[in-house]
Amino acid sequence: MRANDKKHLKKALDQIKVQEPSTHFEQRIYQDWQRTVAKTEKPNHGLSEVLVLARLHPKLAALIAFVVIAASVLLGQHLIASQDDELHRIDALSELSLSTI
């Protein structure tokens, strides 16, 4: 916008008569600005929020990832061990049933 246009715009705006000046005008503008900024910064998807939080807190994200991986490994080992126990019980029962026949 040219300087001359700015002068004309300012002159036109200054000529507008305001009946009742708003005492909370700045506060309303600031609240509108906050709402607009908050809408544009928030991701729309839950996964996006998780990725944004992970990027903002890398140490916490690494700790959570480590805990999840360790828990899955331990759970996998437990499941394998319990399957082995079940197989041993089945073998013992089958041997017992064969010996009684």
Short mmCIF file of N, CA and C in Angstrom, two decimals, residues 32-67:
data_model
loop_
_atom_site.label_atom_id
_atom_site.label_comp_id
_atom_site.label_asym_id
_atom_site.label_seq_id
_atom_site.Cartn_x
_atom_site.Cartn_y
_atom_site.Cartn_z
N ASP A 32 -9.85 -12.97 20.38
CA ASP A 32 -10.07 -13.46 19.02
C ASP A 32 -8.76 -13.94 18.40
N TRP A 33 -7.70 -13.17 18.65
CA TRP A 33 -6.40 -13.56 18.12
C TRP A 33 -5.95 -14.88 18.72
N GLN A 34 -6.15 -15.06 20.03
CA GLN A 34 -5.76 -16.31 20.69
C GLN A 34 -6.53 -17.49 20.10
N ARG A 35 -7.85 -17.31 19.88
CA ARG A 35 -8.65 -18.39 19.31
C ARG A 35 -8.17 -18.75 17.91
N THR A 36 -7.86 -17.73 17.12
CA THR A 36 -7.41 -17.98 15.75
C THR A 36 -6.07 -18.69 15.75
N VAL A 37 -5.15 -18.24 16.59
CA VAL A 37 -3.83 -18.88 16.66
C VAL A 37 -3.95 -20.30 17.19
N ALA A 38 -4.79 -20.50 18.20
CA ALA A 38 -4.96 -21.83 18.77
C ALA A 38 -5.53 -22.80 17.74
N LYS A 39 -6.44 -22.34 16.89
CA LYS A 39 -7.03 -23.21 15.87
C LYS A 39 -5.99 -23.61 14.83
N THR A 40 -5.09 -22.71 14.48
CA THR A 40 -4.12 -23.03 13.43
C THR A 40 -2.97 -23.87 13.94
N GLU A 41 -2.63 -23.77 15.23
CA GLU A 41 -1.49 -24.51 15.74
C GLU A 41 -1.83 -25.93 16.16
N LYS A 42 -3.08 -26.18 16.53
CA LYS A 42 -3.43 -27.52 17.00
C LYS A 42 -3.59 -28.47 15.82
N PRO A 43 -2.97 -29.64 15.90
CA PRO A 43 -3.18 -30.62 14.84
C PRO A 43 -4.59 -31.20 14.91
N ASN A 44 -5.06 -31.66 13.76
CA ASN A 44 -6.42 -32.17 13.68
C ASN A 44 -6.52 -33.62 14.10
N HIS A 45 -5.44 -34.36 14.04
CA HIS A 45 -5.47 -35.79 14.30
C HIS A 45 -4.72 -36.10 15.59
N GLY A 46 -5.17 -37.15 16.28
CA GLY A 46 -4.53 -37.54 17.53
C GLY A 46 -3.08 -37.94 17.34
N LEU A 47 -2.80 -38.63 16.22
CA LEU A 47 -1.42 -39.05 15.96
C LEU A 47 -0.53 -37.83 15.75
N SER A 48 -1.06 -36.81 15.11
CA SER A 48 -0.28 -35.58 14.92
C SER A 48 0.05 -34.94 16.25
N GLU A 49 -0.90 -34.95 17.18
CA GLU A 49 -0.63 -34.39 18.51
C GLU A 49 0.47 -35.16 19.21
N VAL A 50 0.44 -36.48 19.09
CA VAL A 50 1.47 -37.30 19.72
C VAL A 50 2.82 -36.99 19.11
N LEU A 51 2.88 -36.85 17.80
CA LEU A 51 4.15 -36.55 17.15
C LEU A 51 4.67 -35.16 17.54
N VAL A 52 3.76 -34.20 17.67
CA VAL A 52 4.18 -32.85 18.08
C VAL A 52 4.72 -32.90 19.51
N LEU A 53 4.01 -33.60 20.41
CA LEU A 53 4.49 -33.70 21.79
C LEU A 53 5.82 -34.44 21.86
N ALA A 54 5.98 -35.48 21.04
CA ALA A 54 7.25 -36.22 21.03
C ALA A 54 8.38 -35.33 20.55
N ARG A 55 8.09 -34.47 19.59
CA ARG A 55 9.13 -33.57 19.10
C ARG A 55 9.47 -32.51 20.14
N LEU A 56 8.48 -32.09 20.91
CA LEU A 56 8.74 -31.06 21.92
C LEU A 56 9.45 -31.61 23.15
N HIS A 57 9.23 -32.90 23.45
CA HIS A 57 9.83 -33.53 24.64
C HIS A 57 10.56 -34.80 24.22
N PRO A 58 11.74 -34.67 23.60
CA PRO A 58 12.42 -35.87 23.07
C PRO A 58 12.89 -36.84 24.15
N LYS A 59 13.31 -36.36 25.31
CA LYS A 59 13.77 -37.27 26.36
C LYS A 59 12.62 -38.10 26.91
N LEU A 60 11.51 -37.47 27.13
CA LEU A 60 10.33 -38.19 27.62
C LEU A 60 9.84 -39.19 26.57
N ALA A 61 9.87 -38.80 25.32
CA ALA A 61 9.44 -39.71 24.24
C ALA A 61 10.38 -40.92 24.17
N ALA A 62 11.68 -40.70 24.32
CA ALA A 62 12.63 -41.81 24.29
C ALA A 62 12.41 -42.74 25.48
N LEU A 63 12.13 -42.18 26.65
CA LEU A 63 11.87 -42.99 27.84
C LEU A 63 10.61 -43.83 27.65
N ILE A 64 9.56 -43.23 27.13
CA ILE A 64 8.31 -43.97 26.90
C ILE A 64 8.53 -45.07 25.87
N ALA A 65 9.27 -44.77 24.80
CA ALA A 65 9.54 -45.78 23.78
C ALA A 65 10.34 -46.94 24.37
N PHE A 66 11.33 -46.63 25.22
CA PHE A 66 12.12 -47.68 25.85
C PHE A 66 11.26 -48.55 26.75
N VAL A 67 10.37 -47.94 27.52
CA VAL A 67 9.49 -48.70 28.42
C VAL A 67 8.56 -49.59 27.61
#
